CSV table of C-alpha atoms in Angstrom, one decimal:
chain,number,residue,atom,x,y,z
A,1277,UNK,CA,24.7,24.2,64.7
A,1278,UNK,CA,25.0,24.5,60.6
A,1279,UNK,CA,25.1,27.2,58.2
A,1280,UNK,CA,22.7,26.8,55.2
A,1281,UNK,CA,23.3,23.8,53.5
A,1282,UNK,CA,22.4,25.5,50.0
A,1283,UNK,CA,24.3,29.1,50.3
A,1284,UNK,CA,26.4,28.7,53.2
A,1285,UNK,CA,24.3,31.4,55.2
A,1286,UNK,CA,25.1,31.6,58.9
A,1287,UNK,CA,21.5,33.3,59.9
A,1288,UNK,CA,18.3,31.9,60.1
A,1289,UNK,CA,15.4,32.3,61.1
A,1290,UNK,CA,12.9,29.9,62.9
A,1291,UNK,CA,10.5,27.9,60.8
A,1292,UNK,CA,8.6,25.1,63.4
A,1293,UNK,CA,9.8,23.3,66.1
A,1294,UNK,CA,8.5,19.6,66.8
A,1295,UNK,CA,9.2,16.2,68.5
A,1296,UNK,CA,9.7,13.0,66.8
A,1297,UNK,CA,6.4,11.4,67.0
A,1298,UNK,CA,7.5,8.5,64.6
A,1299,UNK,CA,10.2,6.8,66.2
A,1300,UNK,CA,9.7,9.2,70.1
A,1301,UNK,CA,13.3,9.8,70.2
A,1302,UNK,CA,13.6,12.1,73.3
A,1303,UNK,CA,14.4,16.0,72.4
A,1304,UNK,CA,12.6,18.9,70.8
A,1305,UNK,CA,13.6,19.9,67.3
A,1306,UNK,CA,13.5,23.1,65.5
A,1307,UNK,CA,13.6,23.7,61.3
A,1308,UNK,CA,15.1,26.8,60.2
A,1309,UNK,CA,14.8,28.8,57.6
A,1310,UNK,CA,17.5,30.9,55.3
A,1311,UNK,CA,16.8,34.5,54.7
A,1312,UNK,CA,18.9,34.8,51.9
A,1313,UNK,CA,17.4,31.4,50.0
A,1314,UNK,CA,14.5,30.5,52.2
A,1315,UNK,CA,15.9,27.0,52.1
A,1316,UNK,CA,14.7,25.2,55.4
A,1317,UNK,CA,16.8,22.9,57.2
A,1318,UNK,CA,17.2,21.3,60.7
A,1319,UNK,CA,19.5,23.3,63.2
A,1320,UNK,CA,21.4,22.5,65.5
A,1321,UNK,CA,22.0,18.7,63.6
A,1322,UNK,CA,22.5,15.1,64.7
A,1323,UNK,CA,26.5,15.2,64.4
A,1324,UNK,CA,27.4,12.5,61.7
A,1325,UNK,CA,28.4,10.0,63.7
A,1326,UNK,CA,24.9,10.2,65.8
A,1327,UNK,CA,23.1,10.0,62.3
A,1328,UNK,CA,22.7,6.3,62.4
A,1329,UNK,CA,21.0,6.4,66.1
A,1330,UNK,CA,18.6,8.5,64.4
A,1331,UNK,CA,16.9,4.9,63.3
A,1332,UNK,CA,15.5,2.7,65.7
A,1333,UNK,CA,15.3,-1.0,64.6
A,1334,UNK,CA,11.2,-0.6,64.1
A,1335,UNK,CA,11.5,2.5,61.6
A,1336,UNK,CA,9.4,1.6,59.4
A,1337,UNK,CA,11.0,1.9,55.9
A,1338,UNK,CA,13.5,-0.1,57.2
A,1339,UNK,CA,11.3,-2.9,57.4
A,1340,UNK,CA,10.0,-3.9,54.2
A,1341,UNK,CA,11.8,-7.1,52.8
A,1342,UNK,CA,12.7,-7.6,48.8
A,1343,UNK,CA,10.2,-9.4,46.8
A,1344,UNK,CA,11.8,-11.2,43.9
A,1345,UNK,CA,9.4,-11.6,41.4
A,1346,UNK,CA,8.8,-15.0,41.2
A,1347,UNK,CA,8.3,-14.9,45.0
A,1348,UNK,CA,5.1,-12.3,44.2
A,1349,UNK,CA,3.4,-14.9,41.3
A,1350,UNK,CA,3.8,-17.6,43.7
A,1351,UNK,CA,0.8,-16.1,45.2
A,1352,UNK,CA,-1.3,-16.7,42.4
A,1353,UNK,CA,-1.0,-20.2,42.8
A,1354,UNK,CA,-4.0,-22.8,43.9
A,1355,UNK,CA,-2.6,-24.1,46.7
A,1356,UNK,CA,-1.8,-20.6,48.7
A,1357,UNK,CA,-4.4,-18.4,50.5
A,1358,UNK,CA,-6.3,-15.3,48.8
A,1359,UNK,CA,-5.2,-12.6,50.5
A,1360,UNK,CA,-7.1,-10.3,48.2
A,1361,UNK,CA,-9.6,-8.1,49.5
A,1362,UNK,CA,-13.1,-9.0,50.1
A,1363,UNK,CA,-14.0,-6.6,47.4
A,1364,UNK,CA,-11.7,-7.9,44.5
A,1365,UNK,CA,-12.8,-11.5,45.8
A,1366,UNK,CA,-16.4,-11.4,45.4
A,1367,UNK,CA,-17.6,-8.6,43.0
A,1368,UNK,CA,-17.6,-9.5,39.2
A,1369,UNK,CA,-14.9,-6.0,39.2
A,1370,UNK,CA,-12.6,-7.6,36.6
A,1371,UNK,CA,-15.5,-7.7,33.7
A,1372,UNK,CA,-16.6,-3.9,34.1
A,1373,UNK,CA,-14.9,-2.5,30.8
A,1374,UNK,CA,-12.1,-0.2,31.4
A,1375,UNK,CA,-11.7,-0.7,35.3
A,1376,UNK,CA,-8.2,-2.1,35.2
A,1377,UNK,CA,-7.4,0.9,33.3
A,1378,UNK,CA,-9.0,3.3,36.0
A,1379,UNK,CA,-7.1,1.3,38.7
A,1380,UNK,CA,-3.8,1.7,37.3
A,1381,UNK,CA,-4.9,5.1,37.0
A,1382,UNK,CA,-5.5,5.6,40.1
A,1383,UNK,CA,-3.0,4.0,42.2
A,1384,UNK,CA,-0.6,5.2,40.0
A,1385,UNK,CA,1.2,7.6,42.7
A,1386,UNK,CA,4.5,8.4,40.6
A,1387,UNK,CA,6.5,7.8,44.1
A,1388,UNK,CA,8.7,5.5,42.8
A,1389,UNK,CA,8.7,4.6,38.8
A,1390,UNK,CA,10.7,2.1,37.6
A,1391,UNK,CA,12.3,3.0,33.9
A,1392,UNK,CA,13.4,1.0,31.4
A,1393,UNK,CA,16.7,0.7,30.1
A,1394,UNK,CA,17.1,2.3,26.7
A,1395,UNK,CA,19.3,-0.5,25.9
A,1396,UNK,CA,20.0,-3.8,27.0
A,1397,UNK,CA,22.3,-6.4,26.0
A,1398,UNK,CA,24.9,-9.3,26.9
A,1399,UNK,CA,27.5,-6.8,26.5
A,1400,UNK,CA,25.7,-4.0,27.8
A,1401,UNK,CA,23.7,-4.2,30.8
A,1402,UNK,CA,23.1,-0.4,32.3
A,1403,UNK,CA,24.3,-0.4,35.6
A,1404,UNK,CA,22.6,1.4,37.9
A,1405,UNK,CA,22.9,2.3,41.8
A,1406,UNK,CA,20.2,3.2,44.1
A,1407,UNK,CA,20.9,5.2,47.8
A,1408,UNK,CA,19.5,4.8,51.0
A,1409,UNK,CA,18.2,1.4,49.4
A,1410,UNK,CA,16.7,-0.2,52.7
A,1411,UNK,CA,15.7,-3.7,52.3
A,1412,UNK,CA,16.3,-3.7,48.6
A,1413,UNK,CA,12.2,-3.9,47.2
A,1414,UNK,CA,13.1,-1.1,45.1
A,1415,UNK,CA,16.4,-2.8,43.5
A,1416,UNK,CA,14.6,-6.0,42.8
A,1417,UNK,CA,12.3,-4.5,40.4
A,1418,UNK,CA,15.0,-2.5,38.7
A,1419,UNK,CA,16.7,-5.7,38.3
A,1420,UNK,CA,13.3,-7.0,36.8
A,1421,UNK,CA,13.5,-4.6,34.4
A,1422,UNK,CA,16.9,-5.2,32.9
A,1423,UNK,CA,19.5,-3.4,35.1
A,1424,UNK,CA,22.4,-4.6,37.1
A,1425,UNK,CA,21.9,-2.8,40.2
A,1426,UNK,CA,23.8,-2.6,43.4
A,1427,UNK,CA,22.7,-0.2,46.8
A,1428,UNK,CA,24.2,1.5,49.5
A,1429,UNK,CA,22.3,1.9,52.9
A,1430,UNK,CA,23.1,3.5,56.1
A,1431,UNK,CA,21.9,0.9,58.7
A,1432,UNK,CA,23.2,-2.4,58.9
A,1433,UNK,CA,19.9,-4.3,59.8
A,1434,UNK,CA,18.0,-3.3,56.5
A,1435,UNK,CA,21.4,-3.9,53.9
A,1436,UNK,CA,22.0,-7.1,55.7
A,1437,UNK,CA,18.5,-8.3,54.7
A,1438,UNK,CA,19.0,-7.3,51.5
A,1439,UNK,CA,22.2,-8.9,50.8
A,1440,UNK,CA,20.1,-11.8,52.7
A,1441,UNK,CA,17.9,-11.5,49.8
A,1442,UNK,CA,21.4,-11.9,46.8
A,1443,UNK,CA,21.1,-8.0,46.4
A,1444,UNK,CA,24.8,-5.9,46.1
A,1445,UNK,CA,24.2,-3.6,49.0
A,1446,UNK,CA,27.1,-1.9,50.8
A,1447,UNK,CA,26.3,-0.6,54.7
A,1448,UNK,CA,27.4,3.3,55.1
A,1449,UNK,CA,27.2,6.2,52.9
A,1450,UNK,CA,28.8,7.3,49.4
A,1451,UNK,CA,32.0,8.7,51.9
A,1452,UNK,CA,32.6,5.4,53.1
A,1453,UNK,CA,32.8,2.9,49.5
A,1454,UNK,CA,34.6,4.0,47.0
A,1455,UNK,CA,32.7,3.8,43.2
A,1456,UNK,CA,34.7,4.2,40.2
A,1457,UNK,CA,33.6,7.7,38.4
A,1458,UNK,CA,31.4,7.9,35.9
A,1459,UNK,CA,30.2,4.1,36.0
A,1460,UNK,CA,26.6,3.9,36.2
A,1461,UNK,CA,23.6,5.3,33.9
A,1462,UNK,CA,21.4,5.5,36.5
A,1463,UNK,CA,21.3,6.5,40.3
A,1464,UNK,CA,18.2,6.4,42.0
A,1465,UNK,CA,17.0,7.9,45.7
A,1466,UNK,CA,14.2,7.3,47.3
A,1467,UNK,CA,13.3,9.6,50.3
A,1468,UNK,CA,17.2,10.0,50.8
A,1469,UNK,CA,18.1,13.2,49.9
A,1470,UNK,CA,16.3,15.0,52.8
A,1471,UNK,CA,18.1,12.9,55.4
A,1472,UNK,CA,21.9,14.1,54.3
A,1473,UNK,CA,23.6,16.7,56.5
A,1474,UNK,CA,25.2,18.2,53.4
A,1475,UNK,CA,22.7,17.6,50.4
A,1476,UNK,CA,24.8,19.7,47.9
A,1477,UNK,CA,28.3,17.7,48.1
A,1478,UNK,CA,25.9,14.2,47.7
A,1479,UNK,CA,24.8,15.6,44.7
A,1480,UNK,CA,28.4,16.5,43.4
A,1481,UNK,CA,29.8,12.6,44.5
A,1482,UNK,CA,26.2,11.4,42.5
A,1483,UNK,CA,27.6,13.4,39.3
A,1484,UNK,CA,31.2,12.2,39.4
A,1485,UNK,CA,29.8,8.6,39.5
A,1486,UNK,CA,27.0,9.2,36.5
A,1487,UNK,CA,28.2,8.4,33.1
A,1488,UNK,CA,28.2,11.5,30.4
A,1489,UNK,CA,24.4,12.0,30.4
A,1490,UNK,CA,23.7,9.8,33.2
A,1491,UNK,CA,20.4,10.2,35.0
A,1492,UNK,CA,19.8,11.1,38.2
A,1493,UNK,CA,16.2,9.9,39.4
A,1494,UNK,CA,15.0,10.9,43.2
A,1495,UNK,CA,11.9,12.3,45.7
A,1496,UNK,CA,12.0,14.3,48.2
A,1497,UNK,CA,9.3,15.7,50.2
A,1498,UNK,CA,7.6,18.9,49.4
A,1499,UNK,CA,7.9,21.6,52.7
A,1500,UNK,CA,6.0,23.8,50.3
A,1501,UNK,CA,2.6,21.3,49.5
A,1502,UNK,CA,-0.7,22.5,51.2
A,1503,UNK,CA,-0.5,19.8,53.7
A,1504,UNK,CA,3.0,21.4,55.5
A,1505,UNK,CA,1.1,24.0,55.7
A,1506,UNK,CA,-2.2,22.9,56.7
A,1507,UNK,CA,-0.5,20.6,59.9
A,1508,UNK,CA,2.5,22.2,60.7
A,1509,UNK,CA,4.5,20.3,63.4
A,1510,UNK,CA,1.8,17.9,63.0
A,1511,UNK,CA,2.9,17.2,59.4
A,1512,UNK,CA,3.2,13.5,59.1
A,1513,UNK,CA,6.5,14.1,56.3
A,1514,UNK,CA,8.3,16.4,58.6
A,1515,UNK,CA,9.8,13.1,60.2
A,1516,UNK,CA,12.0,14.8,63.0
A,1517,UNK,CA,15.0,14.4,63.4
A,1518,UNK,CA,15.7,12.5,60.8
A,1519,UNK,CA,14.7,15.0,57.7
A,1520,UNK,CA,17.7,17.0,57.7
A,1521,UNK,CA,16.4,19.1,54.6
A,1522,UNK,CA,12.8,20.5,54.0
A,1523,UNK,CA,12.8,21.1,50.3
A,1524,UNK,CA,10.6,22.8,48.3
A,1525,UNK,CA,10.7,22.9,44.1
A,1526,UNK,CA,12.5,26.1,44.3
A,1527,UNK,CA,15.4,25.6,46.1
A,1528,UNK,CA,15.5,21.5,44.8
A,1529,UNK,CA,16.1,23.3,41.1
A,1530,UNK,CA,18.8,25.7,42.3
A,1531,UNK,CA,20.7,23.3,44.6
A,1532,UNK,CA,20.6,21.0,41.5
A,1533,UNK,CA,21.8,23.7,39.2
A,1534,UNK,CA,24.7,24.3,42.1
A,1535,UNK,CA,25.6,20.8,42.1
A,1536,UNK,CA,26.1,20.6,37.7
A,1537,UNK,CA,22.4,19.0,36.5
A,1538,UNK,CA,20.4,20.3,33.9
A,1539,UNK,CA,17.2,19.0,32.4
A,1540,UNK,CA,15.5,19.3,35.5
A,1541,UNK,CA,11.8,17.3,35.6
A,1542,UNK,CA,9.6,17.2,38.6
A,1543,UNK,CA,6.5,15.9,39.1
A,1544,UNK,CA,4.2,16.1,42.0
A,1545,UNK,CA,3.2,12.8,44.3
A,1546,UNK,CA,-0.5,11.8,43.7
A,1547,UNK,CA,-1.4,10.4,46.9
A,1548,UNK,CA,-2.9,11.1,50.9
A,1549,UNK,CA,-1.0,8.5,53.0
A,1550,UNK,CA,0.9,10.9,54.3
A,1551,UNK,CA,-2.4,13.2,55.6
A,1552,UNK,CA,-4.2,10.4,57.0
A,1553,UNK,CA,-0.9,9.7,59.8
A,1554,UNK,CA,-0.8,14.3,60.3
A,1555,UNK,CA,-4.6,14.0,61.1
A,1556,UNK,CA,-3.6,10.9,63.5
A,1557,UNK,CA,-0.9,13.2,65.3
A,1558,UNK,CA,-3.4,16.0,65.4
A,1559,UNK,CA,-5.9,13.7,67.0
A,1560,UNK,CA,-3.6,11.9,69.4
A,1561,UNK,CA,-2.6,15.7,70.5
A,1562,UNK,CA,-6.5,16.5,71.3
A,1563,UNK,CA,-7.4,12.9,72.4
A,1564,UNK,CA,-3.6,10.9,74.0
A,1565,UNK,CA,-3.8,7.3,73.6
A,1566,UNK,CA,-7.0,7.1,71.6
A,1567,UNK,CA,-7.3,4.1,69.4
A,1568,UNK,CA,-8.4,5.8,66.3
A,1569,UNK,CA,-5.4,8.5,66.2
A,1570,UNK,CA,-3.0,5.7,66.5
A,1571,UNK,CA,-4.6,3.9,63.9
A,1572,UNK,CA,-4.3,6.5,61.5
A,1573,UNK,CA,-0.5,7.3,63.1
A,1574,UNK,CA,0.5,4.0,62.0
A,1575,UNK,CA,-1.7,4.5,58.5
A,1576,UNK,CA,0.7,5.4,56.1
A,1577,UNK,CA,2.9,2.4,57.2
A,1578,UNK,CA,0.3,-0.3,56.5
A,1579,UNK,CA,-1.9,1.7,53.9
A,1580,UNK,CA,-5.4,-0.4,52.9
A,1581,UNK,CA,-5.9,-0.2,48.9
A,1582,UNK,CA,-9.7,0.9,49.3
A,1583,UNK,CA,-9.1,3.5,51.2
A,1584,UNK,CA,-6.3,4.5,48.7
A,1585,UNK,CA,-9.0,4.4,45.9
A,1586,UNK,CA,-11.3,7.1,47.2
A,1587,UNK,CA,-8.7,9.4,48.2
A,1588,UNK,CA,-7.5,8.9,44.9
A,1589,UNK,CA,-8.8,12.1,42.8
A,1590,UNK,CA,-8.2,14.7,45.7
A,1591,UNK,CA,-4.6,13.5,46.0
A,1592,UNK,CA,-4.4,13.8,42.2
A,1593,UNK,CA,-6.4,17.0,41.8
A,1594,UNK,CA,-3.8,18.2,44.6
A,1595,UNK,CA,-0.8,17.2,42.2
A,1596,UNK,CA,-2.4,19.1,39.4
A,1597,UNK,CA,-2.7,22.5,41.1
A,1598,UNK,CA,1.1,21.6,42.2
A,1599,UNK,CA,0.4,20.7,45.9
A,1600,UNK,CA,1.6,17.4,46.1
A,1601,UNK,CA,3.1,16.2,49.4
A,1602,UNK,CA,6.2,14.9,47.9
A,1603,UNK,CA,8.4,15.3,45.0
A,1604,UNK,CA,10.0,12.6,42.1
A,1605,UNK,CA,12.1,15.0,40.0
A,1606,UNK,CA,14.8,13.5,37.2
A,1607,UNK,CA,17.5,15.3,36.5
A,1608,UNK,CA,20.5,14.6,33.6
A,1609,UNK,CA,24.3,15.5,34.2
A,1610,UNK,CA,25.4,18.4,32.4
């Protein structure tokens, strides 16, 4: 049992309480919430050692090997299959005017962007570090894009593939490898920050390692969207028990504040993956075993681009009015 994780607050009240329909760890959870922030957070808490156990070897983001980029044109060649859909092999699509536009557009779901360097050379390469990096997909386009990256990840299988793949990725956390202070420009983390027991004393090791106006680049998801809401325990993001933290925009801005950040930018994720598997929980509750409900369960794990597409300008008129189901927010050390 844990005190807030923001103000230290021994009270709370109940939020939800829900099982792990993800990876069906055994157990019934229950998310809190602080009366004095109205931060919500899981309580009681997988002790630290346990965390790891948390992450069966088929969790899904796990499971997604690097690309290097001269793997991905390879697939343009003559001699390999076309993949592409049926759709993109067959209409005339890429000779309507302004369509790759709209596609980019689109699919553009601001999950994960990429940045540029804002300078690179031979005796200045930013260095950057990216958190909870997985496989490494992530780190292989930053390294595309001119920086020397290296990752930290906190299961073995995934950081061994990525080292597999020629990436510098450390298995454990920030407590267990020491970094010098104040050596990179850039830290990155992806879906991390909700998993950490204590979310504000990550952010304080994250400053000491950013250089003098380093960047701190992250998402989180957004226990405040409509979607939360809408599914409640069903709510494909709440990802029990391994979301620690529920954060909303509110109390992401003031822990940031707490933890010495200041130029604070978020912007809302334009996408529906995430609804698609809550309406395949809520169906699988109504209908066990049905084939469709665990089609759309698995959904956000093996999304299809068309269906992407349509949902599209609902997920993007959802991030205008500020409902997005997840967060990417930069922030600058102060």
């Amino acid at each position: 049992t844990v005190s807030c994780p923001l103000c230290d607050e021994p009270a709370c009240q109940d939020w939800l309480s829900g099982t792990d329909v993800r990876c069906r760890l055994s157990g019934t959870f229950t998310v809190v919430r602080c009366p004095r922030c109205s931060h919500r957070y899981l309580n009681p808490q997988p002790a630290d050692e346990s965390l790891a156990a948390c992450y069966p070897s088929d969790y899904a983001p796990h499971l997604a090997p690097p690309i290097a980029p001269a793997a991905a044109s390879a697939s343009s060649q003559s001699d390999m299959p076309d993949t592409r859909p049926w759709y993109l092999r067959w209409l005339p699509l890429r000779h309507v005017p302004g369509l790759r536009q709209l596609y980019y557009w689109l699919t553009d779901d601001r999950t994960q962007p990429v940045p540029r360097p804002s300078t690179v050379s031979p005796d200045s390469i930013p260095q950057a570090l990216e958190l909870g990096c997985a496989g490494g997909a992530w780190l292989m386009k930053l390294q595309a894009a001119g920086w020397s990256g290296c990752g930290v990840e906190l299961c073995d299988g995934p950081a061994a593939a990525a080292r597999k793949a020629g990436l510098n990725v450390f298995t454990g956390t920030l407590d267990t490898h020491h970094l010098e202070p104040q050596s990179c420009d850039l830290v990155a983390a992806w879906m991390v920050l909700e998993h950490t027991p204590r979310p504000r004393q990550t952010l304080e090791q994250i400053r000491r390692l950013l250089k003098p106006d380093g960047q701190l680049l992250f998402s989180i998801t957004n226990a405040a969207c409509l979607a939360a809401r809408l599914f409640g325990s069903a709510w494909y993001s709440l990802d029990l028990p391994r979301h620690l933290q529920h954060f909303d925009p509110a109390t992401i801005v003031t822990l940031l504040q707490q933890a010495g950040y200041d130029r604070i930018v978020i912007e809302h994720h334009r996408t529906l993956i995430g609804a698609w598997g809550s309406m395949g929980i809520v169906l699988n509750r109504l209908l066990p075993g049905n084939s469709l409900a665990r089609w759309l369960q698995r959904y956000p794990e093996q999304p299809r681009l068309l269906l992407q597409l349509l949902s599209a300008p609902l997920a993007i008129l959802l991030a205008w009015c500020r409902q997005g189901p997840g967060l990417t927010v930069s922030a600058r050390r102060a």
